[in-house]
Amino acid sequence: MRSVKSFLAAGAATLISSMAFAADMPIAAPPPMYAPPAPPADFGGWYLRGDIGFSNQKTKDLRYGRESAYSQLTSFDQQQTSFDAAGIYGVGVGYRFNNWFRADVTGQYRGNSNFKGTDRFTGTAGGVPYSGIDNYSASKSEWLVLANAYVDLGTWWCITPFIGAGVGGARVSIANFTDTGINNLAVGNTSFASAPSGSKWNFAWAAHAGLAYKVNPNLVLELAYSYVDLGPGQTGVLSDYTGGTTGNVFKFKDITSHDLKLGVRWNLDSAPAYMPPPPLVTKG
């Protein structure tokens, strides 16, 4: 009986000493709750871009290079000119500085656009009044290089409206120019002249507006409008059907265009992919 009591007493003493030892040990803080990092801000990064679209162009005036040729005319104010729509193909590279400002450099080839023009006039020849019509035809194309800057105006449901402006240079080329004239003079009432291709580099500028849709962190689609001032164009030296020439050209004054384009931007500095933390492992 005494041995049983001794065994129980020893066990109780051991339990009390263990509890006292545990009470003296520091209590470890519970592990912190894991909070995933905030997604990276949509700032900074290089991008490539490509655009396709079409132009709607006009010229302010079409005139023969030698102004004295019009001195015999008493009326020359019924000119009509028009360009057909033409394709636009562009590429570029840019940099996004923050979530509202970006800039790029673009190059465009603007395809051949057929031109038609008509002049109706009255004049005098040897004191005899007459009237006539000149019919013009040609084709026009350009290379356009612009440095552009854009302001993004906020994003709603992945759609970002933007505005922008650009400056640069345009190489305007006029080809296949012909001038067919008809007048009511009794003698020599028809005429024909033509000119070889002519090209000219000009200062050019543009204003942009559009909507961008963010498909994913790398890919953005654009629907954009641009008003572009391409400057003047001119033909080569004009000559008549006999080969005679006065060394003058026809000049297209102030060529402008309303462009509509679809574009794509590809971000070269994609945001890092989010990696979830490894699961907590506990041992029982």
Backbone as JSON, one array per atom type, in Angstrom:
{
  "sequence": "MRSVKSFLAAGAATLISSMAFAADMPIAAPPPMYAPPAPPADFGGWYLRGDIGFSNQKTKDLRYGRESAYSQLTSFDQQQTSFDAAGIYGVGVGYRFNNWFRADVTGQYRGNSNFKGTDRFTGTAGGVPYSGIDNYSASKSEWLVLANAYVDLGTWWCITPFIGAGVGGARVSIANFTDTGINNLAVGNTSFASAPSGSKWNFAWAAHAGLAYKVNPNLVLELAYSYVDLGPGQTGVLSDYTGGTTGNVFKFKDITSHDLKLGVRWNLDSAPAYMPPPPLVTKG",
  "N": [[0.84, -1.18, 0.0], [1.98, 1.16, 0.86], [3.88, 1.52, -1.17], [2.35, 2.08, -3.4], [1.25, 4.54, -2.7], [3.59, 5.99, -2.6], [4.39, 5.94, -5.3], [2.27, 7.37, -6.52], [2.64, 9.83, -5.33], [5.18, 10.54, -6.32], [4.59, 10.74, -9.06], [2.79, 12.88, -9.07], [4.45, 14.93, -8.21], [6.25, 15.06, -10.32], [4.54, 15.95, -12.47], [3.78, 18.46, -11.49], [6.22, 19.79, -11.49], [6.8, 19.79, -14.24], [4.76, 21.4, -15.26], [5.4, 23.81, -14.04], [7.87, 24.34, -15.32], [7.02, 24.64, -17.98], [5.49, 26.92, -17.68], [7.43, 28.83, -17.32], [8.55, 29.11, -19.88], [8.85, 31.15, -22.86], [6.02, 32.31, -24.69], [5.29, 31.59, -27.98], [4.46, 33.88, -30.6], [1.45, 33.83, -32.56], [1.54, 32.76, -36.01], [1.69, 35.34, -38.52], [-1.14, 36.51, -40.39], [-1.21, 35.91, -43.88], [-0.92, 38.33, -46.3], [-1.6, 38.91, -49.6], [0.52, 40.5, -52.03], [-0.11, 43.81, -53.33], [-1.38, 44.27, -56.63], [0.91, 45.12, -59.28], [1.39, 48.55, -60.18], [0.08, 50.05, -63.17], [2.29, 51.19, -64.71], [4.93, 52.69, -66.68], [7.03, 51.4, -69.36], [8.24, 49.91, -72.38], [6.79, 49.73, -75.66], [5.58, 48.19, -78.68], [3.92, 49.12, -81.73], [1.27, 48.82, -84.18], [-0.62, 49.85, -87.04], [-3.54, 50.04, -89.09], [-5.61, 51.51, -91.6], [-7.7, 54.03, -93.16], [-7.7, 56.9, -95.35], [-9.16, 60.19, -95.72], [-8.98, 62.62, -97.82], [-8.12, 66.01, -98.79], [-7.38, 68.91, -100.84], [-6.47, 72.31, -100.54], [-6.21, 73.97, -102.74], [-5.46, 73.96, -106.25], [-2.97, 74.73, -108.49], [-1.33, 76.05, -111.42], [2.17, 76.34, -111.75], [3.24, 78.73, -112.84], [2.16, 81.75, -112.19], [1.47, 83.86, -113.87], [0.15, 82.7, -115.95], [-2.51, 82.84, -115.42], [-3.29, 85.39, -115.82], [-4.76, 86.19, -118.03], [-7.27, 85.36, -117.51], [-10.6, 86.06, -116.57], [-12.31, 85.02, -114.73], [-11.99, 82.58, -112.25], [-12.93, 80.7, -110.32], [-14.32, 78.38, -109.71], [-13.38, 75.89, -108.92], [-13.19, 72.37, -108.47], [-12.23, 69.66, -106.54], [-11.15, 66.35, -105.65], [-10.17, 63.51, -103.66], [-9.81, 59.97, -103.76], [-10.51, 57.56, -101.16], [-7.79, 56.04, -99.37], [-5.48, 53.42, -98.41], [-3.86, 53.08, -95.18], [-0.86, 52.27, -93.56], [0.94, 51.5, -90.77], [3.72, 51.51, -88.43], [5.39, 51.48, -85.21], [7.28, 52.58, -82.29], [7.18, 52.94, -78.78], [7.03, 54.54, -75.48], [5.66, 54.12, -72.3], [5.21, 56.36, -69.79], [3.87, 56.75, -67.35], [0.7, 56.17, -65.71], [-0.89, 57.84, -67.22], [0.43, 59.2, -69.26], [2.11, 58.84, -72.35], [4.37, 58.23, -75.11], [5.34, 58.04, -78.57], [7.12, 57.07, -81.59], [6.24, 57.04, -84.93], [5.92, 55.49, -88.16], [4.47, 55.8, -91.33], [3.11, 54.36, -94.3], [1.23, 55.74, -96.78], [-1.12, 54.82, -98.95], [-1.63, 54.86, -102.61], [-3.8, 57.35, -103.74], [-6.4, 58.15, -105.83], [-6.85, 61.1, -107.77], [-9.1, 63.64, -108.77], [-9.91, 66.55, -110.59], [-11.43, 69.72, -111.47], [-11.47, 72.7, -113.31], [-13.36, 75.54, -113.95], [-13.63, 78.29, -116.07], [-13.43, 81.71, -117.28], [-12.21, 83.91, -119.85], [-10.14, 86.06, -121.89], [-8.93, 86.24, -125.21], [-6.94, 87.79, -127.43], [-8.73, 89.86, -127.3], [-11.11, 88.56, -127.6], [-13.74, 87.11, -125.87], [-13.93, 84.07, -123.98], [-14.84, 80.79, -122.69], [-14.04, 77.96, -120.62], [-12.99, 74.59, -119.67], [-10.87, 72.82, -117.52], [-9.76, 69.6, -116.97], [-8.41, 67.55, -114.52], [-6.32, 64.83, -113.57], [-4.73, 62.51, -111.37], [-2.5, 60.67, -109.18], [-1.77, 60.13, -105.73], [0.54, 59.67, -103.06], [2.05, 59.05, -99.81], [4.84, 59.13, -97.5], [4.97, 59.17, -94.06], [6.31, 60.43, -91.1], [6.13, 60.66, -87.64], [6.54, 62.15, -84.4], [4.9, 61.46, -81.5], [2.74, 62.38, -78.76], [0.69, 61.39, -76.03], [-2.2, 61.67, -73.94], [-3.76, 59.79, -71.56], [-7.06, 59.46, -70.44], [-8.18, 58.26, -68.21], [-9.62, 55.13, -67.06], [-12.28, 52.95, -67.71], [-13.98, 50.03, -67.23], [-11.97, 48.61, -68.62], [-11.62, 50.26, -70.82], [-10.06, 53.02, -72.27], [-10.22, 56.35, -72.95], [-8.38, 58.65, -75.05], [-6.29, 61.46, -75.94], [-4.12, 63.21, -78.26], [-1.12, 64.49, -79.88], [1.04, 65.15, -82.7], [4.19, 65.75, -84.37], [6.23, 66.11, -87.31], [7.51, 64.87, -90.4], [6.5, 64.76, -93.87], [6.63, 62.99, -96.89], [5.44, 63.84, -99.82], [4.11, 62.53, -102.74], [3.28, 63.03, -106.12], [1.82, 61.55, -108.9], [1.35, 60.45, -112.34], [0.03, 62.63, -113.55], [-2.34, 64.44, -115.46], [-3.67, 66.92, -117.68], [-6.44, 67.92, -119.24], [-7.85, 70.1, -121.48], [-10.68, 72.05, -122.49], [-12.16, 74.47, -124.54], [-14.22, 77.2, -125.81], [-13.17, 78.52, -128.0], [-12.79, 79.25, -131.46], [-10.67, 78.11, -132.82], [-8.32, 75.62, -132.08], [-9.52, 74.35, -129.78], [-9.13, 72.36, -127.9], [-6.89, 70.87, -125.54], [-3.97, 69.26, -124.21], [-1.96, 68.11, -121.58], [0.75, 66.75, -119.64], [2.52, 65.42, -116.76], [5.52, 64.21, -115.25], [6.23, 62.14, -112.33], [6.41, 63.77, -109.16], [8.01, 64.64, -106.08], [8.0, 65.75, -102.65], [9.33, 66.89, -99.58], [7.8, 67.81, -96.52], [7.05, 69.81, -93.6], [4.99, 68.28, -91.17], [1.99, 67.78, -89.24], [-0.17, 66.47, -86.64], [-3.32, 65.74, -85.04], [-4.76, 63.71, -82.53], [-7.29, 61.4, -81.42], [-9.09, 58.97, -79.52], [-10.11, 55.59, -78.55], [-8.92, 53.14, -76.31], [-8.6, 49.68, -75.68], [-7.92, 47.46, -73.16], [-6.81, 44.33, -73.49], [-5.25, 42.41, -72.16], [-2.47, 42.39, -69.76], [-0.4, 42.74, -71.61], [-1.43, 43.38, -74.15], [-3.06, 45.84, -76.05], [-5.79, 47.22, -77.73], [-6.72, 49.62, -80.25], [-9.0, 52.14, -81.38], [-8.93, 54.8, -83.45], [-8.96, 58.28, -84.36], [-7.47, 60.63, -86.58], [-6.48, 63.89, -87.4], [-4.65, 65.13, -90.02], [-2.14, 67.22, -91.23], [-0.48, 67.49, -94.14], [1.0, 69.21, -95.67], [2.12, 70.85, -98.77], [2.0, 69.51, -102.19], [3.56, 68.59, -105.32], [3.76, 68.28, -108.92], [5.98, 66.78, -111.42], [7.81, 68.54, -114.05], [5.63, 70.13, -116.25], [4.44, 69.29, -119.54], [3.27, 69.75, -122.95], [1.34, 67.93, -125.49], [3.03, 67.96, -127.64], [5.5, 67.92, -126.59], [6.47, 70.32, -125.81], [7.42, 72.69, -123.28], [7.17, 74.86, -120.44], [8.65, 74.73, -118.24], [7.35, 74.62, -115.78], [5.4, 73.53, -112.91], [2.53, 71.75, -111.53], [0.88, 72.66, -108.56], [-0.21, 71.36, -105.48], [-1.95, 72.63, -102.92], [-1.74, 72.79, -99.36], [-2.48, 70.02, -98.3], [-4.65, 67.99, -96.57], [-5.96, 65.53, -94.21], [-8.49, 63.35, -92.97], [-8.21, 60.76, -90.91], [-9.03, 57.37, -90.17], [-8.36, 54.75, -87.98], [-7.39, 51.41, -87.03], [-5.63, 50.01, -84.37], [-2.89, 48.3, -82.7], [-1.23, 47.75, -79.64], [1.67, 46.41, -78.21], [2.93, 45.47, -75.21], [6.22, 45.5, -74.1], [7.36, 45.22, -71.62], [6.14, 43.39, -69.58], [3.98, 42.99, -66.71], [5.12, 41.39, -63.68], [4.27, 37.99, -63.07], [1.87, 36.94, -60.65], [2.75, 35.01, -57.92], [1.39, 32.64, -55.85], [1.7, 32.15, -52.25], [3.47, 29.34, -50.75], [1.63, 26.56, -49.41], [0.82, 26.39, -45.88], [2.39, 24.08, -43.75], [1.63, 21.86, -41.27], [2.53, 19.89, -38.5], [1.19, 17.18, -36.73]],
  "CA": [[0.0, 0.0, 0.0], [2.86, 2.3, 0.92], [4.54, 1.7, -2.47], [1.39, 2.73, -4.32], [1.19, 5.95, -2.34], [4.85, 6.62, -3.01], [4.35, 6.08, -6.77], [1.37, 8.47, -6.85], [3.27, 11.08, -4.9], [6.24, 10.85, -7.28], [3.97, 11.18, -10.32], [2.24, 14.24, -8.89], [5.58, 15.87, -8.16], [6.77, 15.22, -11.7], [3.58, 16.75, -13.23], [3.84, 19.85, -11.04], [7.48, 20.39, -11.96], [6.69, 20.0, -15.7], [3.9, 22.57, -15.47], [6.17, 24.99, -13.67], [8.86, 24.57, -16.37], [6.32, 25.16, -19.16], [5.05, 28.29, -17.41], [8.57, 29.72, -17.47], [8.96, 29.23, -21.29], [8.13, 32.22, -23.59], [4.94, 31.85, -25.58], [5.51, 32.06, -29.35], [3.32, 34.58, -31.19], [0.87, 33.08, -33.68], [2.05, 33.23, -37.32], [0.85, 36.41, -39.08], [-1.99, 36.19, -41.55], [-0.53, 36.3, -45.12], [-1.66, 39.26, -47.17], [-0.95, 38.92, -50.92], [0.95, 41.84, -52.43], [-0.99, 44.53, -54.25], [-0.93, 44.12, -58.02], [1.78, 46.22, -59.68], [0.74, 49.66, -60.89], [0.21, 49.96, -64.63], [3.17, 52.27, -65.07], [6.18, 52.47, -67.37], [7.31, 50.27, -70.2], [8.32, 50.05, -73.84], [5.79, 49.0, -76.43], [5.54, 48.26, -80.14], [2.56, 49.35, -82.2], [0.98, 48.71, -85.6], [-1.9, 50.47, -87.38], [-4.07, 50.04, -90.44], [-6.78, 52.39, -91.68], [-7.89, 54.67, -94.46], [-7.65, 58.36, -95.32], [-10.16, 60.99, -96.41], [-8.08, 63.74, -98.05], [-8.5, 67.11, -99.67], [-6.4, 69.96, -101.03], [-7.11, 73.63, -100.51], [-6.16, 74.64, -104.03], [-4.58, 73.37, -107.27], [-2.6, 75.83, -109.37], [-0.17, 75.98, -112.29], [3.27, 77.01, -111.08], [3.47, 80.07, -113.38], [0.95, 82.51, -111.88], [1.1, 84.74, -114.97], [-0.72, 81.98, -116.87], [-3.9, 83.14, -115.09], [-3.55, 86.82, -115.99], [-5.76, 86.41, -119.08], [-8.57, 84.85, -117.07], [-11.43, 87.02, -115.84], [-12.99, 84.28, -113.66], [-11.32, 81.29, -112.02], [-13.34, 80.47, -108.93], [-15.25, 77.26, -109.64], [-12.58, 74.68, -108.89], [-13.67, 71.22, -107.7], [-11.19, 68.63, -106.43], [-11.47, 65.27, -104.7], [-9.31, 62.35, -103.58], [-10.41, 58.73, -103.28], [-9.93, 57.01, -99.93], [-6.6, 55.21, -99.59], [-5.06, 52.67, -97.25], [-2.8, 53.56, -94.3], [-0.18, 51.16, -92.92], [1.92, 52.13, -89.91], [4.39, 50.81, -87.33], [6.03, 52.43, -84.33], [7.79, 52.14, -81.0], [6.89, 53.98, -77.81], [7.3, 54.32, -74.07], [4.63, 54.58, -71.38], [5.92, 56.95, -68.66], [3.07, 56.51, -66.16], [-0.62, 55.66, -66.07], [-1.66, 58.78, -68.02], [1.22, 59.83, -70.32], [2.96, 57.98, -73.16], [4.85, 58.86, -76.34], [5.9, 57.09, -79.53], [7.54, 57.5, -82.92], [5.55, 56.19, -85.89], [6.13, 55.66, -89.59], [3.31, 55.35, -92.12], [2.99, 54.46, -95.75], [-0.13, 56.08, -97.14], [-1.16, 54.3, -100.31], [-2.06, 55.69, -103.72], [-5.16, 57.87, -103.75], [-6.69, 58.77, -107.13], [-7.28, 62.49, -107.68], [-9.83, 64.24, -109.88], [-10.14, 67.98, -110.4], [-12.01, 70.45, -112.58], [-11.5, 74.16, -113.27], [-14.23, 76.25, -114.9], [-13.08, 79.64, -116.11], [-13.68, 82.58, -118.43], [-11.06, 84.73, -120.13], [-10.1, 86.73, -123.18], [-7.78, 85.94, -126.07], [-6.99, 88.74, -128.54], [-9.94, 90.65, -127.16], [-12.29, 87.72, -127.78], [-14.04, 86.37, -124.64], [-14.18, 82.63, -124.12], [-14.94, 80.04, -121.44], [-13.45, 76.64, -120.8], [-12.88, 73.65, -118.55], [-9.67, 71.98, -117.41], [-9.97, 68.38, -116.18], [-7.14, 67.03, -114.02], [-6.29, 63.53, -112.89], [-3.41, 62.18, -110.83], [-2.52, 59.8, -107.99], [-0.95, 60.7, -104.67], [0.9, 58.79, -101.94], [2.95, 59.71, -98.86], [5.49, 58.56, -96.34], [4.74, 60.1, -92.96], [7.01, 60.11, -89.86], [5.67, 61.56, -86.59], [6.79, 61.95, -82.98], [3.59, 61.68, -80.92], [2.55, 62.33, -77.32], [-0.71, 61.11, -75.74], [-2.69, 61.73, -72.57], [-4.86, 58.86, -71.29], [-7.99, 60.23, -69.64], [-8.85, 57.41, -67.22], [-10.03, 53.82, -67.56], [-13.55, 52.42, -67.24], [-14.26, 48.71, -67.81], [-10.84, 48.31, -69.52], [-11.63, 51.19, -71.96], [-9.38, 54.26, -71.94], [-10.18, 57.4, -73.98], [-7.12, 59.39, -75.07], [-6.05, 62.5, -76.93], [-2.69, 63.32, -78.51], [-0.65, 65.34, -80.97], [2.32, 64.72, -83.24], [4.87, 66.59, -85.36], [7.23, 65.35, -88.05], [7.69, 65.18, -91.81], [5.76, 63.97, -94.85], [7.11, 63.02, -98.27], [4.24, 63.78, -100.66], [4.44, 62.2, -104.14], [2.2, 63.16, -107.1], [2.19, 60.79, -110.09], [0.34, 60.23, -113.4], [-0.78, 63.85, -113.68], [-2.75, 64.88, -116.8], [-4.53, 68.11, -117.76], [-7.16, 67.97, -120.5], [-8.59, 71.35, -121.52], [-11.68, 72.28, -123.54], [-12.7, 75.83, -124.51], [-15.11, 77.46, -126.94], [-12.53, 79.28, -129.07], [-13.05, 78.62, -132.76], [-9.49, 77.36, -133.25], [-7.54, 75.06, -130.98], [-10.4, 74.33, -128.61], [-8.77, 71.29, -126.97], [-5.47, 70.85, -125.18], [-3.6, 68.14, -123.33], [-0.62, 68.19, -121.0], [1.02, 65.74, -118.62], [3.72, 65.68, -115.96], [6.06, 63.04, -114.55], [6.07, 62.14, -110.87], [7.16, 64.74, -108.36], [7.94, 64.39, -104.64], [8.39, 66.91, -101.86], [9.28, 66.72, -98.13], [7.17, 68.93, -95.84], [6.69, 69.71, -92.19], [3.64, 67.72, -91.01], [1.53, 67.68, -87.85], [-1.41, 65.69, -86.51], [-4.05, 65.7, -83.76], [-5.31, 62.36, -82.38], [-8.26, 61.09, -80.37], [-9.55, 57.6, -79.71], [-10.4, 54.71, -77.43], [-8.03, 51.98, -76.19], [-9.18, 48.58, -74.9], [-6.86, 46.61, -72.62], [-7.19, 42.92, -73.55], [-4.52, 41.79, -71.06], [-1.36, 43.3, -69.44], [0.51, 42.94, -72.73], [-2.07, 43.7, -75.42], [-4.06, 46.91, -76.07], [-6.36, 47.54, -79.04], [-7.09, 51.03, -80.38], [-9.79, 52.72, -82.46], [-8.43, 56.17, -83.35], [-9.14, 59.28, -85.42], [-6.39, 61.6, -86.66], [-6.47, 64.96, -88.41], [-3.25, 65.23, -90.42], [-1.76, 68.25, -92.21], [0.67, 66.93, -94.84], [1.7, 70.22, -96.44], [1.83, 70.87, -100.21], [2.6, 68.55, -103.11], [3.71, 69.14, -106.67], [4.11, 67.35, -109.99], [7.17, 67.11, -112.17], [7.65, 69.63, -115.01], [4.52, 69.89, -117.17], [4.7, 69.47, -120.98], [2.08, 69.45, -123.76], [1.43, 66.7, -126.29], [4.14, 68.07, -128.6], [6.74, 67.91, -125.83], [6.82, 71.67, -125.4], [7.27, 72.94, -121.84], [7.6, 76.16, -119.92], [9.44, 74.47, -117.04], [6.55, 74.81, -114.59], [4.76, 72.37, -112.29], [1.26, 71.99, -110.86], [1.06, 72.63, -107.12], [-1.33, 71.01, -104.62], [-1.73, 73.44, -101.72], [-2.33, 72.43, -98.07], [-3.15, 68.72, -98.32], [-5.03, 67.53, -95.22], [-6.64, 64.23, -94.24], [-9.18, 62.8, -91.81], [-7.84, 59.33, -90.9], [-9.63, 56.45, -89.21], [-7.38, 53.65, -87.88], [-7.39, 50.37, -86.01], [-4.24, 49.8, -83.97], [-2.58, 47.35, -81.63], [0.0, 48.02, -78.9], [2.17, 45.23, -77.51], [3.82, 45.88, -74.14], [7.44, 44.69, -74.01], [7.73, 45.1, -70.2], [4.92, 42.9, -68.95], [4.0, 42.94, -65.26], [5.46, 40.05, -63.2], [3.13, 37.14, -62.73], [1.68, 36.77, -59.21], [2.96, 33.64, -57.46], [0.81, 32.47, -54.53], [2.65, 31.57, -51.29], [3.29, 27.9, -50.57], [0.69, 26.26, -48.32], [1.4, 26.14, -44.57], [2.4, 22.67, -43.42], [1.68, 21.65, -39.83], [2.71, 18.52, -38.07], [0.42, 16.87, -35.54]],
  "C": [[0.88, 1.24, 0.0], [3.54, 2.55, -0.41], [3.63, 2.37, -3.48], [1.32, 4.2, -4.03], [2.45, 6.68, -2.76], [4.87, 6.87, -4.51], [3.46, 7.25, -7.18], [1.98, 9.81, -6.47], [4.36, 11.5, -5.86], [5.67, 11.36, -8.59], [3.42, 12.58, -10.2], [3.35, 15.27, -8.87], [6.14, 16.12, -9.54], [5.85, 16.11, -12.51], [3.66, 18.21, -12.83], [5.11, 20.52, -11.53], [7.44, 20.67, -13.46], [5.85, 21.23, -16.0], [4.65, 23.84, -15.12], [7.21, 25.34, -14.73], [8.21, 25.17, -17.62], [5.88, 26.59, -18.94], [6.18, 29.27, -17.58], [9.0, 29.93, -18.92], [8.19, 30.37, -21.95], [7.12, 31.62, -24.55], [5.17, 32.44, -26.96], [4.25, 32.74, -29.89], [2.76, 33.75, -32.33], [1.4, 33.61, -35.0], [1.12, 34.3, -37.89], [0.02, 35.88, -40.24], [-1.3, 36.72, -42.8], [-1.44, 37.2, -45.95], [-0.95, 39.29, -48.52], [-0.58, 40.33, -51.31], [-0.05, 42.47, -53.38], [-0.49, 44.35, -55.67], [-0.09, 45.32, -58.43], [1.01, 47.29, -60.41], [1.04, 49.56, -62.38], [1.04, 51.13, -65.13], [4.25, 51.74, -66.01], [6.28, 51.27, -68.26], [7.36, 50.61, -71.67], [7.22, 49.25, -74.5], [6.04, 49.18, -77.93], [4.1, 48.5, -80.56], [2.48, 49.14, -83.71], [-0.41, 49.26, -85.85], [-2.26, 50.2, -88.83], [-5.3, 50.94, -90.45], [-6.95, 52.94, -93.07], [-7.98, 56.18, -94.26], [-8.85, 58.95, -96.05], [-9.53, 62.37, -96.62], [-8.7, 64.83, -98.92], [-7.33, 68.07, -99.81], [-7.12, 71.3, -101.1], [-7.2, 74.24, -101.89], [-5.21, 73.88, -104.95], [-4.27, 74.46, -108.28], [-1.36, 75.48, -110.19], [0.94, 76.82, -111.68], [3.51, 78.44, -111.56], [2.19, 80.89, -113.21], [0.51, 83.41, -113.03], [0.2, 84.05, -115.99], [-2.18, 82.3, -116.62], [-4.25, 84.6, -115.34], [-4.6, 87.09, -117.05], [-7.16, 85.98, -118.66], [-9.31, 85.93, -116.29], [-12.2, 86.35, -114.71], [-12.32, 82.93, -113.52], [-11.65, 80.83, -110.6], [-14.32, 79.3, -108.8], [-14.5, 75.92, -109.63], [-13.21, 73.62, -108.0], [-12.57, 70.16, -107.72], [-11.63, 67.57, -105.44], [-10.42, 64.17, -104.81], [-10.16, 61.13, -103.21], [-9.78, 58.35, -101.94], [-8.75, 56.1, -100.27], [-6.19, 54.54, -98.29], [-3.91, 53.32, -96.5], [-2.21, 52.36, -93.58], [0.96, 51.74, -92.08], [2.51, 51.2, -88.87], [5.04, 51.87, -86.45], [6.54, 51.78, -83.07], [7.58, 53.28, -80.01], [7.23, 53.58, -76.4], [6.17, 54.92, -73.26], [5.31, 55.06, -70.1], [5.18, 56.71, -67.34], [1.67, 56.11, -66.6], [-1.45, 56.67, -66.85], [-0.9, 59.39, -69.19], [2.11, 58.81, -71.02], [3.34, 58.72, -74.43], [5.39, 57.78, -77.26], [6.35, 57.79, -80.79], [6.95, 56.52, -83.91], [5.98, 56.51, -87.31], [4.96, 55.08, -90.34], [3.63, 55.38, -93.6], [1.52, 54.67, -96.07], [-0.29, 55.82, -98.63], [-1.71, 55.27, -101.34], [-3.53, 56.05, -103.61], [-5.39, 58.57, -105.08], [-7.29, 60.16, -106.92], [-8.02, 62.89, -108.95], [-10.07, 65.71, -109.57], [-10.69, 68.62, -111.65], [-11.92, 71.94, -112.31], [-12.47, 74.66, -114.33], [-13.81, 77.71, -114.88], [-13.62, 80.4, -117.32], [-12.46, 83.46, -118.61], [-11.21, 85.44, -121.45], [-8.83, 86.33, -123.91], [-7.87, 86.84, -127.29], [-8.26, 89.58, -128.51], [-11.22, 89.85, -127.31], [-12.55, 86.95, -126.47], [-14.28, 84.89, -124.93], [-14.34, 82.02, -122.74], [-14.39, 78.64, -121.69], [-13.45, 75.83, -119.52], [-11.53, 72.96, -118.64], [-10.01, 70.81, -116.5], [-8.61, 67.78, -115.82], [-7.34, 65.63, -113.44], [-4.86, 63.24, -112.45], [-3.59, 61.11, -109.76], [-1.51, 60.36, -107.0], [-0.67, 59.65, -103.61], [1.87, 59.55, -101.04], [3.68, 58.7, -97.99], [5.38, 59.59, -95.23], [5.46, 59.59, -91.71], [6.61, 61.14, -88.81], [6.22, 61.15, -85.23], [5.52, 62.38, -82.25], [3.64, 61.64, -79.4], [1.05, 62.2, -77.05], [-0.98, 61.28, -74.25], [-3.87, 60.77, -72.46], [-5.75, 59.47, -70.21], [-8.72, 59.41, -68.58], [-9.37, 56.14, -67.88], [-11.33, 53.39, -66.89], [-13.83, 51.11, -67.98], [-13.25, 48.37, -68.9], [-10.79, 49.22, -70.75], [-11.05, 52.53, -71.51], [-9.47, 55.25, -73.1], [-8.86, 58.16, -73.9], [-7.16, 60.49, -76.12], [-4.55, 62.61, -77.13], [-2.4, 64.26, -79.66], [0.7, 64.84, -81.44], [2.87, 65.72, -84.23], [5.92, 65.73, -86.06], [7.33, 65.82, -89.48], [6.9, 64.25, -92.7], [6.42, 64.12, -96.22], [5.92, 62.77, -99.18], [4.67, 63.56, -102.11], [3.19, 62.29, -105.0], [2.65, 62.47, -108.38], [1.03, 60.79, -111.08], [-0.56, 61.45, -113.62], [-1.08, 64.14, -115.16], [-3.69, 66.07, -116.66], [-5.14, 68.14, -119.15], [-8.05, 69.2, -120.5], [-9.55, 71.41, -122.71], [-12.15, 73.72, -123.4], [-13.5, 76.07, -125.79], [-14.51, 78.38, -127.97], [-12.69, 78.53, -130.39], [-11.89, 77.75, -133.2], [-8.76, 76.85, -132.0], [-8.34, 74.96, -129.7], [-10.15, 73.15, -127.68], [-7.26, 71.36, -126.7], [-5.23, 69.66, -124.26], [-2.18, 68.36, -122.85], [-0.48, 67.12, -119.94], [2.31, 66.09, -117.9], [4.2, 64.39, -115.34], [5.86, 63.19, -113.04], [6.93, 63.22, -110.23], [6.97, 64.44, -106.88], [8.5, 65.58, -103.88], [8.28, 66.57, -100.38], [8.72, 67.98, -97.5], [7.17, 68.71, -94.34], [5.25, 69.2, -92.11], [3.29, 67.7, -89.53], [0.19, 66.95, -87.83], [-2.01, 65.89, -85.13], [-4.79, 64.38, -83.69], [-6.37, 62.32, -81.28], [-8.75, 59.67, -80.6], [-9.85, 56.89, -78.42], [-9.45, 53.52, -77.47], [-8.71, 50.95, -75.29], [-8.07, 47.64, -74.47], [-7.34, 45.17, -72.58], [-6.53, 42.14, -72.41], [-3.33, 42.7, -70.76], [-0.42, 43.58, -70.59], [-0.13, 43.56, -73.96], [-3.15, 44.76, -75.24], [-4.49, 47.13, -77.51], [-6.82, 48.98, -79.06], [-8.04, 51.24, -81.56], [-9.53, 54.22, -82.39], [-8.79, 56.98, -84.59], [-7.95, 60.23, -85.39], [-6.7, 62.63, -87.74], [-5.01, 65.25, -88.73], [-3.09, 66.33, -91.46], [-0.44, 67.81, -92.83], [1.48, 67.96, -95.6], [1.39, 70.13, -97.92], [2.47, 69.71, -100.96], [2.75, 69.2, -104.47], [4.1, 68.04, -107.64], [5.54, 67.61, -110.46], [6.85, 68.21, -113.18], [6.6, 69.25, -116.06], [4.95, 70.12, -118.62], [3.45, 69.11, -121.75], [2.33, 68.24, -124.64], [2.52, 66.76, -127.34], [5.5, 67.96, -127.91], [7.18, 69.28, -125.38], [6.57, 71.89, -123.92], [7.73, 74.34, -121.5], [8.4, 75.99, -118.63], [8.68, 74.63, -115.74], [5.89, 73.51, -114.13], [3.36, 72.76, -111.83], [1.47, 71.77, -109.37], [-0.26, 72.32, -106.42], [-1.1, 71.7, -103.28], [-2.45, 72.84, -100.51], [-3.16, 71.13, -98.14], [-3.41, 68.28, -96.87], [-5.82, 66.23, -95.34], [-7.32, 63.96, -92.9], [-8.98, 61.28, -91.85], [-8.64, 58.58, -89.84], [-8.78, 55.19, -89.2], [-7.78, 52.66, -86.8], [-5.94, 50.06, -85.67], [-4.12, 48.77, -82.88], [-1.27, 47.78, -80.99], [0.39, 46.78, -78.11], [3.22, 45.67, -76.51], [5.02, 44.94, -74.05], [7.9, 44.48, -72.58], [6.51, 44.67, -69.43], [5.09, 42.86, -67.44], [4.37, 41.53, -64.8], [4.23, 39.27, -62.79], [3.07, 36.95, -61.22], [1.84, 35.29, -58.86], [2.38, 33.49, -56.07], [1.81, 31.84, -53.56], [2.43, 30.08, -51.16], [2.35, 27.66, -49.4], [1.45, 26.01, -47.01], [1.29, 24.65, -44.24], [2.52, 22.56, -41.9], [1.84, 20.16, -39.54], [1.95, 18.28, -36.77], [1.27, 16.12, -34.52]]
}
